[in-house]
XYZ file of C-alpha atoms in Angstrom:
684
model
C -5.853 16.026 -44.569
C -8.799 18.352 -44.026
C -8.378 18.014 -40.261
C -4.699 18.971 -40.589
C -5.640 22.056 -42.626
C -8.224 23.058 -39.986
C -5.628 22.741 -37.196
C -3.125 24.756 -39.217
C -5.721 27.464 -39.873
C -6.660 27.549 -36.191
C -2.988 27.850 -35.262
C -2.505 30.677 -37.737
C -5.541 32.508 -36.362
C -4.149 32.146 -32.856
C -0.889 33.772 -33.926
C -2.547 36.956 -35.190
C -2.731 39.998 -32.928
C -6.435 39.272 -32.325
C -5.603 35.663 -31.467
C -2.947 36.663 -28.956
C -5.275 39.204 -27.370
C -8.029 36.592 -27.197
C -5.699 34.290 -25.251
C -5.572 37.021 -22.615
C -9.353 37.489 -22.729
C -9.007 40.940 -24.351
C -11.911 41.598 -26.725
C -13.897 44.584 -25.475
C -12.578 48.006 -24.468
C -13.445 47.258 -20.861
C -11.365 44.054 -21.006
C -8.331 46.210 -21.789
C -9.265 48.670 -19.044
C -9.415 45.801 -16.530
C -6.143 44.253 -17.730
C -4.117 45.729 -14.880
C -0.345 45.817 -14.370
C 1.646 43.147 -12.586
C 4.286 45.677 -11.550
C 5.761 49.065 -12.440
C 9.088 50.488 -13.571
C 10.218 54.029 -12.707
C 11.388 55.749 -15.882
C 10.446 59.217 -14.600
C 13.998 59.966 -13.442
C 17.605 59.408 -14.435
C 20.076 57.670 -12.098
C 23.761 58.462 -12.519
C 25.944 55.393 -12.915
C 27.989 56.037 -9.775
C 24.801 56.122 -7.619
C 23.314 52.870 -8.972
C 22.746 49.980 -6.539
C 23.304 46.349 -7.633
C 20.080 44.372 -7.952
C 17.906 47.500 -8.290
C 16.294 48.409 -11.627
C 17.040 51.977 -12.705
C 17.213 54.248 -15.733
C 20.455 55.737 -17.019
C 21.344 58.198 -19.756
C 24.685 57.271 -21.292
C 26.755 57.739 -24.438
C 28.096 54.677 -26.276
C 31.896 54.397 -26.184
C 32.331 51.047 -27.958
C 30.176 48.316 -29.504
C 31.752 44.904 -30.200
C 30.680 41.378 -31.048
C 32.570 38.908 -28.849
C 32.613 35.114 -28.671
C 33.254 34.443 -24.999
C 31.797 31.888 -24.403
C 29.137 32.444 -27.081
C 28.386 35.091 -29.666
C 27.141 38.259 -27.932
C 27.061 42.009 -28.312
C 28.965 43.965 -25.663
C 28.456 47.720 -25.449
C 30.517 50.047 -23.256
C 28.825 53.332 -22.406
C 29.321 56.119 -19.880
C 27.907 59.198 -18.261
C 29.851 61.900 -16.411
C 30.158 59.660 -13.326
C 31.342 56.316 -14.692
C 31.249 53.409 -17.144
C 28.454 50.895 -17.767
C 28.521 47.600 -19.703
C 25.462 46.540 -21.703
C 25.466 42.870 -22.713
C 23.104 41.346 -25.333
C 23.194 37.540 -25.620
C 20.667 37.672 -28.452
C 20.543 40.676 -30.768
C 19.482 41.910 -34.193
C 21.565 43.808 -36.757
C 19.260 46.809 -36.219
C 20.210 46.873 -32.529
C 23.899 46.698 -33.356
C 23.457 49.586 -35.797
C 21.632 51.738 -33.213
C 24.340 51.148 -30.595
C 27.262 52.636 -32.444
C 29.831 54.862 -30.619
C 28.539 58.366 -29.993
C 24.869 57.347 -29.699
C 23.064 58.811 -26.667
C 20.854 56.209 -24.967
C 18.197 55.929 -22.314
C 18.853 52.531 -20.733
C 16.610 50.716 -18.235
C 17.554 47.544 -16.406
C 18.822 45.868 -13.269
C 22.468 46.545 -12.522
C 24.714 43.709 -11.407
C 28.311 43.757 -10.213
C 30.915 42.851 -12.822
C 34.497 43.636 -13.649
C 35.138 46.332 -14.601
C 32.183 48.465 -13.387
C 28.467 47.644 -13.432
C 26.692 45.561 -16.079
C 23.131 45.154 -17.345
C 22.087 42.024 -19.235
C 19.602 42.685 -22.065
C 18.635 46.221 -21.022
C 15.674 48.013 -22.542
C 16.941 51.073 -24.422
C 16.071 53.774 -26.907
C 18.160 56.387 -28.666
C 17.743 59.954 -27.436
C 18.158 62.622 -30.129
C 19.361 65.938 -28.730
C 17.267 67.838 -31.271
C 14.065 65.881 -30.485
C 12.338 67.342 -27.411
C 9.752 64.510 -27.308
C 12.475 61.885 -27.342
C 14.381 63.594 -24.545
C 11.358 64.227 -22.304
C 10.933 61.962 -19.271
C 7.601 60.178 -18.658
C 5.297 61.769 -16.111
C 4.009 58.452 -14.698
C 5.393 55.056 -13.706
C 5.657 52.563 -16.563
C 3.194 49.627 -16.226
C 4.293 46.036 -16.930
C 1.309 43.898 -17.945
C 0.612 40.158 -18.018
C 1.146 39.078 -21.615
C 1.565 36.094 -23.912
C 4.149 34.985 -26.479
C 4.437 37.418 -29.381
C 2.653 40.299 -27.652
C 5.027 43.019 -26.459
C 4.541 45.543 -23.687
C 4.593 48.498 -26.101
C 1.673 47.062 -28.083
C -0.319 46.332 -24.940
C 0.292 49.815 -23.555
C -0.854 51.432 -26.809
C -4.052 49.357 -26.958
C -4.853 49.954 -23.285
C -4.320 53.715 -23.689
C -6.791 53.704 -26.592
C -9.351 51.775 -24.533
C -8.987 54.205 -21.632
C -9.543 57.130 -24.018
C -12.670 55.784 -25.706
C -14.107 53.282 -23.203
C -17.086 53.842 -20.924
C -15.604 54.452 -17.479
C -18.779 55.729 -15.845
C -19.432 54.277 -12.429
C -21.704 51.262 -12.130
C -22.134 51.750 -8.384
C -24.309 54.338 -6.639
C -22.494 57.350 -5.174
C -23.958 56.733 -1.703
C -22.606 53.157 -1.699
C -19.127 54.373 -2.695
C -19.182 57.030 0.013
C -20.259 54.506 2.646
C -17.506 52.096 1.619
C -14.887 54.839 1.289
C -13.971 53.822 -2.272
C -12.714 56.075 -5.102
C -14.543 56.461 -8.415
C -13.972 53.646 -10.918
C -12.521 55.982 -13.543
C -10.051 57.519 -11.101
C -8.988 54.089 -9.814
C -8.246 52.433 -13.165
C -6.540 55.511 -14.638
C -4.230 55.675 -11.625
C -3.432 51.958 -11.782
C -2.498 52.167 -15.468
C -0.462 55.383 -15.079
C 0.422 56.083 -11.446
C 2.187 59.390 -10.712
C 5.762 59.147 -9.371
C 4.524 60.274 -5.948
C 2.670 56.947 -5.490
C 4.324 54.553 -3.069
C 5.541 51.727 -5.295
C 5.304 49.118 -2.526
C 1.658 50.042 -1.890
C 0.868 49.656 -5.586
C 2.685 46.364 -6.099
C 1.314 44.818 -2.898
C -2.171 45.912 -4.084
C -2.985 47.821 -0.912
C -3.483 51.196 -2.630
C -7.077 52.581 -2.426
C -7.322 52.292 -6.237
C -6.633 48.569 -5.973
C -9.212 48.245 -3.206
C -11.870 49.675 -5.533
C -11.011 47.161 -8.258
C -10.915 44.290 -5.750
C -14.319 45.257 -4.379
C -15.801 45.504 -7.881
C -14.473 42.051 -8.754
C -15.858 40.502 -5.574
C -19.187 42.237 -6.156
C -19.407 40.853 -9.701
C -18.718 37.378 -8.400
C -21.294 37.690 -5.630
C -23.912 39.057 -8.055
C -23.380 36.246 -10.545
C -23.422 33.505 -7.919
C -26.478 34.917 -6.142
C -28.258 35.143 -9.494
C -27.334 31.535 -10.171
C -28.782 30.593 -6.783
C -32.024 32.445 -7.545
C -32.248 30.919 -11.027
C -31.939 27.395 -9.629
C -34.639 27.999 -7.043
C -36.959 29.167 -9.812
C -36.735 25.786 -11.531
C -39.124 23.002 -10.683
C -38.128 19.775 -8.939
C -40.033 16.844 -7.429
C -40.889 17.259 -3.772
C -39.313 14.219 -2.126
C -41.737 13.755 0.765
C -40.999 10.674 2.882
C -42.542 9.151 5.996
C -39.164 8.373 7.583
C -39.676 4.617 7.957
C -36.425 3.539 6.287
C -34.310 6.307 7.771
C -35.547 5.499 11.284
C -34.812 1.799 10.745
C -31.265 2.645 9.651
C -30.669 4.974 12.605
C -31.952 2.334 15.014
C -29.631 -0.323 13.545
C -26.450 1.763 13.623
C -23.883 0.905 16.335
C -23.399 4.646 16.988
C -25.467 7.778 17.470
C -25.327 10.726 15.107
C -23.388 13.737 16.332
C -25.197 17.022 16.743
C -23.582 18.292 13.537
C -24.749 15.209 11.595
C -28.297 15.609 12.894
C -28.313 19.287 11.928
C -26.990 18.580 8.419
C -29.459 15.740 7.886
C -32.368 17.959 8.937
C -31.244 20.700 6.501
C -30.995 18.202 3.630
C -34.363 16.594 4.392
C -36.023 20.039 4.363
C -34.380 20.848 1.000
C -35.511 17.580 -0.576
C -39.125 18.324 0.330
C -39.056 21.677 -1.504
C -40.509 22.156 -5.028
C -37.164 23.480 -6.334
C -33.902 21.541 -6.762
C -31.622 21.240 -3.773
C -28.101 22.501 -4.418
C -26.282 21.874 -1.128
C -22.645 21.396 -0.187
C -21.935 19.069 2.728
C -18.452 19.729 4.005
C -16.607 18.304 6.952
C -13.203 17.320 8.205
C -11.665 13.880 7.773
C -13.748 11.324 9.673
C -16.625 13.686 10.471
C -19.214 11.221 9.140
C -20.434 12.539 5.781
C -21.221 9.059 4.421
C -23.994 8.299 6.901
C -25.602 11.675 6.152
C -25.472 10.823 2.435
C -26.998 7.405 3.165
C -29.919 9.027 4.990
C -30.479 11.394 2.054
C -30.489 8.469 -0.399
C -32.959 6.548 1.745
C -35.190 9.618 1.868
C -35.264 9.698 -1.949
C -36.102 5.975 -2.084
C -38.944 6.412 0.411
C -40.336 9.160 -1.824
C -40.381 6.770 -4.783
C -37.215 7.929 -6.550
C -33.727 6.632 -7.277
C -30.453 8.018 -5.908
C -26.896 7.889 -7.228
C -23.526 8.646 -5.672
C -20.476 9.407 -7.836
C -16.900 9.317 -6.475
C -13.676 10.287 -8.268
C -11.752 7.015 -7.746
C -12.657 3.328 -7.757
C -11.182 2.896 -4.278
C -13.429 5.590 -2.814
C -16.457 4.431 -4.806
C -15.962 0.834 -3.654
C -15.528 1.976 -0.055
C -18.918 3.738 -0.279
C -20.471 0.701 -1.960
C -19.304 -1.710 0.751
C -20.316 0.563 3.632
C -23.745 1.391 2.190
C -24.385 -2.269 1.356
C -23.714 -3.256 4.982
C -26.061 -0.564 6.251
C -28.869 -0.956 3.712
C -28.975 -4.661 2.845
C -30.753 -5.481 6.154
C -33.445 -2.979 5.072
C -34.007 -4.954 1.879
C -32.366 -2.389 -0.389
C -29.908 -3.546 -3.037
C -27.063 -1.169 -3.890
C -25.757 -1.316 -7.471
C -22.095 -0.821 -8.352
C -20.840 0.665 -11.627
C -17.268 1.451 -12.681
C -15.339 1.416 -15.925
C -13.590 -1.830 -14.978
C -16.853 -3.768 -14.620
C -17.179 -6.613 -17.140
C -19.485 -5.861 -20.057
C -21.979 -8.596 -19.155
C -22.190 -7.506 -15.512
C -22.503 -3.876 -16.581
C -25.393 -4.706 -18.916
C -27.270 -6.384 -16.049
C -26.769 -3.364 -13.773
C -27.873 -0.890 -16.450
C -30.993 -2.895 -17.264
C -32.094 -3.036 -13.607
C -31.394 0.675 -13.041
C -33.145 1.642 -16.255
C -36.211 -0.382 -15.283
C -36.283 1.080 -11.776
C -35.657 -2.293 -10.099
C -32.437 -0.940 -8.557
C -32.953 2.260 -6.627
C -29.433 3.056 -5.389
C -26.340 3.311 -7.584
C -22.740 3.888 -6.524
C -19.927 4.423 -9.017
C -17.232 6.489 -10.657
C -17.321 8.586 -13.847
C -18.970 5.527 -15.428
C -22.273 6.824 -14.008
C -22.307 9.702 -16.490
C -21.570 7.640 -19.602
C -24.043 7.952 -22.446
C -25.602 4.506 -22.020
C -26.530 4.967 -18.353
C -30.271 5.674 -18.053
C -32.126 6.025 -14.780
C -35.808 5.225 -14.449
C -36.536 8.043 -11.977
C -33.451 9.731 -10.558
C -34.390 12.080 -7.734
C -31.076 12.676 -5.963
C -27.535 12.934 -7.359
C -24.643 12.987 -4.871
C -21.094 13.920 -5.888
C -18.324 13.092 -3.410
C -15.043 15.015 -3.393
C -16.771 17.504 -5.692
C -13.655 19.617 -6.325
C -12.110 16.683 -8.228
C -14.768 16.846 -10.920
C -15.187 19.434 -13.650
C -18.403 21.408 -13.818
C -19.614 19.425 -16.860
C -19.111 16.131 -15.032
C -21.100 17.274 -12.027
C -23.877 18.529 -14.272
C -23.896 15.325 -16.309
C -24.885 13.218 -13.294
C -27.563 15.649 -12.150
C -29.032 15.780 -15.655
C -29.470 11.996 -15.720
C -32.592 12.909 -13.809
C -34.266 15.882 -15.433
C -35.258 17.517 -12.152
C -32.858 15.808 -9.747
C -31.776 17.342 -6.472
C -28.007 17.532 -5.953
C -25.812 17.113 -2.893
C -22.068 17.652 -3.215
C -19.648 16.552 -0.512
C -16.106 17.623 0.300
C -13.666 16.285 2.874
C -11.566 19.415 2.376
C -12.824 21.937 4.937
C -13.431 25.288 3.298
C -12.409 28.526 5.055
C -15.268 30.911 5.732
C -14.076 33.582 3.278
C -13.725 30.986 0.526
C -17.200 29.607 1.207
C -18.649 33.142 1.166
C -16.940 33.881 -2.136
C -16.798 30.692 -4.197
C -19.877 28.922 -2.843
C -22.292 31.842 -2.601
C -24.603 29.991 -5.005
C -24.922 26.957 -2.718
C -26.493 26.190 0.603
C -23.766 24.845 2.889
C -23.987 22.309 5.715
C -20.915 21.904 7.921
C -19.952 18.871 10.013
C -17.803 20.630 12.586
C -17.476 17.884 15.190
C -16.012 14.376 15.095
C -17.844 11.231 16.268
C -16.967 10.138 19.824
C -14.212 7.545 20.252
C -11.822 8.997 17.696
C -8.254 8.970 19.023
C -6.070 12.007 18.225
C -3.282 11.314 15.735
C 0.247 12.186 16.847
C 2.322 13.765 14.045
C 6.121 13.441 13.879
C 8.613 15.131 11.529
C 11.548 12.832 10.744
C 14.463 13.261 8.336
C 14.936 10.586 5.649
C 18.395 9.998 7.140
C 16.608 8.122 9.973
C 14.852 5.769 7.577
C 16.190 2.615 9.258
C 14.637 3.687 12.581
C 11.253 4.109 10.904
C 11.439 0.683 9.262
C 12.202 -0.813 12.685
C 9.187 0.999 14.128
C 6.950 -0.415 11.380
C 8.265 -3.921 12.149
C 7.495 -3.558 15.858
C 3.998 -2.134 15.252
C 2.997 -4.918 12.864
C 4.431 -7.679 15.075
C 2.248 -6.267 17.848
C -0.837 -6.814 15.663
C -1.117 -3.419 13.992
C -0.934 -2.337 10.354
C 0.766 0.544 8.560
C 0.505 2.705 5.453
C 3.631 3.861 3.598
C 2.709 6.599 1.110
C 4.981 7.733 -1.746
C 4.542 10.615 -4.209
C 5.536 8.720 -7.388
C 4.961 5.273 -8.887
C 8.215 4.817 -10.815
C 11.478 6.704 -11.212
C 11.334 10.265 -12.475
C 14.227 11.887 -14.304
C 13.367 15.277 -12.845
C 12.352 14.354 -9.290
C 14.678 11.975 -7.516
C 12.166 10.809 -4.935
C 11.710 7.489 -3.204
C 9.114 5.805 -5.416
C 6.307 3.456 -4.480
C 7.837 0.546 -6.410
C 11.292 1.156 -4.917
C 9.846 1.387 -1.413
C 7.830 -1.784 -1.966
C 10.982 -3.665 -3.037
C 13.014 -2.252 -0.143
C 10.397 -3.159 2.480
C 10.101 -6.688 1.073
C 13.857 -7.070 1.660
C 13.946 -5.332 5.063
C 10.764 -6.914 6.484
C 10.792 -10.496 5.188
C 8.523 -11.727 7.991
C 5.752 -9.226 7.109
C 3.270 -9.239 4.230
C 3.709 -6.105 2.083
C 1.122 -4.846 -0.433
C 1.348 -2.233 -3.217
C -1.472 -0.134 -4.638
C -1.350 2.762 -7.104
C -3.395 4.382 -9.844
C -1.966 2.301 -12.692
C -3.246 -0.988 -11.318
C -6.401 -2.400 -12.852
C -9.548 -1.921 -10.834
C -9.837 -5.546 -9.758
C -6.156 -5.591 -8.714
C -6.592 -2.493 -6.552
C -9.763 -3.915 -5.059
C -8.028 -7.198 -4.192
C -5.117 -5.444 -2.466
C -7.404 -3.122 -0.504
C -9.660 -6.003 0.541
C -6.627 -7.956 1.775
C -5.403 -4.960 3.756
C -8.846 -4.391 5.286
C -8.929 -8.103 6.280
C -5.485 -7.801 7.967
C -3.951 -10.157 5.418
C -1.430 -7.414 4.533
C 0.661 -5.783 7.253
C 2.082 -2.814 5.343
C 0.369 -1.113 2.419
C 2.719 0.844 0.145
C 0.612 3.310 -1.825
C 0.418 6.544 -3.765
C -2.239 9.151 -3.032
C -5.003 6.863 -4.371
C -5.670 6.156 -0.676
C -6.046 9.873 0.111
C -9.787 9.604 0.664
C -12.320 6.920 1.451
C -10.047 4.251 2.966
C -11.228 3.112 6.395
C -9.161 0.405 8.137
C -9.455 0.886 11.930
C -6.587 -1.536 12.674
C -4.096 0.623 10.741
C -2.581 3.020 13.280
C 0.730 3.988 11.663
C 1.149 6.219 8.601
C 4.481 7.045 6.968
C 4.442 9.720 4.259
C 7.548 9.683 2.094
C 8.892 13.072 0.923
C 6.134 14.869 2.814
C 7.593 18.187 1.657
C 6.272 17.383 -1.838
C 2.615 17.180 -0.772
C 0.067 19.945 -0.339
C -1.390 20.682 3.089
C -4.836 19.307 2.305
C -3.280 16.102 0.929
C -1.183 15.636 4.064
C -4.247 16.201 6.245
C -6.350 13.777 4.191
C -3.641 11.114 4.275
C -3.169 11.521 8.022
C -6.908 10.978 8.368
C -6.528 7.364 7.195
C -5.267 6.499 10.713
C -6.816 7.296 14.075
C -9.966 5.350 13.168
C -9.635 2.704 15.874
C -8.988 2.557 19.597
C -5.176 2.349 19.326
C -2.974 5.434 19.566
C -2.143 6.431 15.989
C 0.978 8.097 14.632
C 1.665 9.869 11.328
C 5.368 10.174 10.451
C 6.294 12.799 7.859
C 9.600 11.857 6.225
C 11.286 14.878 4.668
C 14.498 15.527 2.742
C 16.764 18.548 3.065
C 17.064 21.236 1.896
C 13.522 22.422 2.581
C 12.160 25.410 0.652
C 10.302 28.165 2.468
C 6.829 26.982 1.364
C 7.557 23.322 2.163
C 8.853 24.293 5.603
C 5.689 26.349 6.229
C 3.425 23.431 5.191
C 5.191 20.932 7.430
C 5.054 23.355 10.364
C 1.290 23.787 9.944
C 0.531 20.058 9.666
C 2.788 19.315 12.659
C 1.166 21.913 14.890
C -2.528 21.474 14.013
C -5.099 18.719 13.557
C -7.955 21.194 13.002
C -9.020 20.758 9.376
C -10.483 24.262 9.132
C -7.314 25.904 10.469
C -5.228 23.790 8.075
C -7.539 24.747 5.216
C -7.149 28.439 6.049
C -3.368 28.119 5.955
C -3.567 26.071 2.758
C -5.607 28.835 1.156
C -3.020 31.401 2.246
C -0.099 29.365 0.884
C -1.651 28.125 -2.352
C -4.343 30.612 -3.339
C -8.031 29.933 -4.090
C -7.641 28.673 -7.647
C -5.446 25.752 -6.705
C -7.179 25.161 -3.367
C -10.573 24.281 -4.846
C -9.601 23.443 -8.396
C -11.434 26.528 -9.611
C -10.012 26.250 -13.117
C -12.038 23.108 -13.680
C -14.970 24.089 -11.504
C -16.508 26.546 -13.940
C -16.262 29.407 -11.446
C -14.529 32.642 -12.455
C -11.107 32.963 -10.884
C -10.472 36.088 -8.876
C -7.633 38.026 -10.462
C -7.244 40.880 -8.007
C -9.245 40.334 -4.824
C -7.718 38.844 -1.681
C -9.938 36.248 -0.028
C -8.148 36.806 3.275
C -9.923 40.180 3.355
C -13.087 38.838 4.967
C -14.460 42.334 5.583
C -14.352 43.221 1.872
C -15.956 39.890 0.923
C -18.755 40.524 3.409
C -19.305 44.096 2.133
C -19.538 42.786 -1.441
C -22.012 40.101 -0.380
C -24.253 42.614 1.378
C -24.255 45.072 -1.526
C -24.943 42.256 -4.012
C -28.086 41.264 -2.095
C -29.210 44.917 -1.962
C -28.639 45.561 -5.674
C -30.361 42.354 -6.798
C -33.409 43.266 -4.716
C -33.588 47.045 -5.152
C -31.563 47.918 -8.265
C -31.384 44.987 -10.731
C -30.416 47.323 -13.602
C -27.323 48.493 -11.689
C -26.472 44.871 -10.880
C -26.743 43.950 -14.566
C -24.539 46.880 -15.639
C -21.872 45.816 -13.159
C -22.018 42.205 -14.361
C -21.772 43.314 -17.985
C -18.611 45.264 -17.204
C -16.868 42.453 -15.378
C -18.168 39.291 -17.043
C -19.547 40.484 -20.376
C -22.290 37.860 -20.260
C -19.781 35.032 -19.667
C -21.599 33.386 -16.768
C -21.131 29.799 -17.912
C -21.514 28.424 -14.401
C -25.113 29.587 -13.877
C -26.341 26.033 -14.542
C -23.694 24.337 -12.392
């Protein structure tokens, strides 16, 4: 009962004006100043009805001729009004008695809205209007600036927002945080001039330039936002380096034994990344490095070398992966590499039996087990390490900031290495990862065969099934990936279970397997093990196989409804083939009609196999927040800056370094304006 009352009280608080403003992050005057318009409406002039263009928003001054409630097909208010040039229909599907009263015949109105063709004459659905009194000069006067339309939330109208923002502009501190010489060098306007113009642009401003955010006033705001981000991330980097950490000094015995036993040589990129990591681990401050590379670039062996380095130095190491399939893949590969060196690798997931889990935890807690591989289970409360020196997080963008921190904090002074198979465009790395050291694997190991990509309509499904039959009869294996597990009422897509049933019927002489996220851990493991052992010819799967699955004999990938996947997902899935000597093919099955974004994605994935080029296009199509999961990463999302503007990002980075070194007070003032002390990610 008490809990219900607390929830009700919290809900009530959220429905107050303060609660609604808080949902938009509006607390301080400067928050209102930086709450900038989405678009603008031109109410500075009157358009005569006969000159109005359909589909274009405009303002009219008309006199009401009639006002009637009609019931065709539902109850609505229909107002006929005119100016000297023609008639206009105003239609209200929802209305209040006060509106009906204000819209009586003879009333003079200012009406704003988008005209659409109708019979007879033009029509506006739910126009914005106010009554103009001939005797009231203020009411009749036209605005002198464009009308801003702000981002808002339920229950918070534009008029209220405009009033509060005007007050903040009048009383807020708009003094510049940046030195005049820096502004002159960058060619940027003063902060006060920029924000005042953006909130109330004069009619002479080019509307397209404002709404596309290419106006010089927008450029100033974008630069300030990028600068605040760079300052906060660089400060986070400096703060981490000021903390103490064990110096993991190793003699290289185990790492040299592993390198000598491998059936391949490290690429130049792998050697470079390994050297950078080894140098970091030997420092007296915690390593915070991102290891990124394309599909199949060999991140796992670099991680194995780092873990061995920690063991040689007398510490434990742990690797956390987002799915059981990926975690088990790491466990099996590392066990094969390290068992001959006399090192036991422990395995911990949520599906592990309680008795087995207790044994693992006891050995890790006592320090008898030095390497641990697992899922989120590694960060559960009962997991205690004896001496954790290195925490590795794979596919780091799939974890929230608290989860990544939780593993690192299992060892009080642990070094951390995060890995990502999603290549990160340079501008994104400069902006979102300015607090990390970055190692890039930009070359693939020798012997990798290029994957041929084909775009095929679902109408040719029977041809694809025949191709799968021929490939498997010739000794190969195939993946068939679907976007859903079971039927969806809203998305009529070919589902994994439907596809599994269809392939069983169409390919009776082949062994078909099914794996998806709802299977129990041991069931998924059994299916994947059978596929890896060539006991299953065709694996029907959802995106649980997106990362970490390595079956060299599988050379054919079919992706069902490819238009429904993101670019990085398509690239990751395609990377499951091309791991053996056979020519590999990825077939993207698509259904018409294709939307503009889906068509653009499929064109990119068809034309390119370069992960960094694909990542750049993915960033352009999706935006940075979705690309790296920034909402769960703990990093502040950019509201106004464009990460494609590499020059502006670089200028912000350079000025941030200068201010932190030469003018820390100016840097702090700028951070206070933009973040207000909300730098939650400094510990990340």
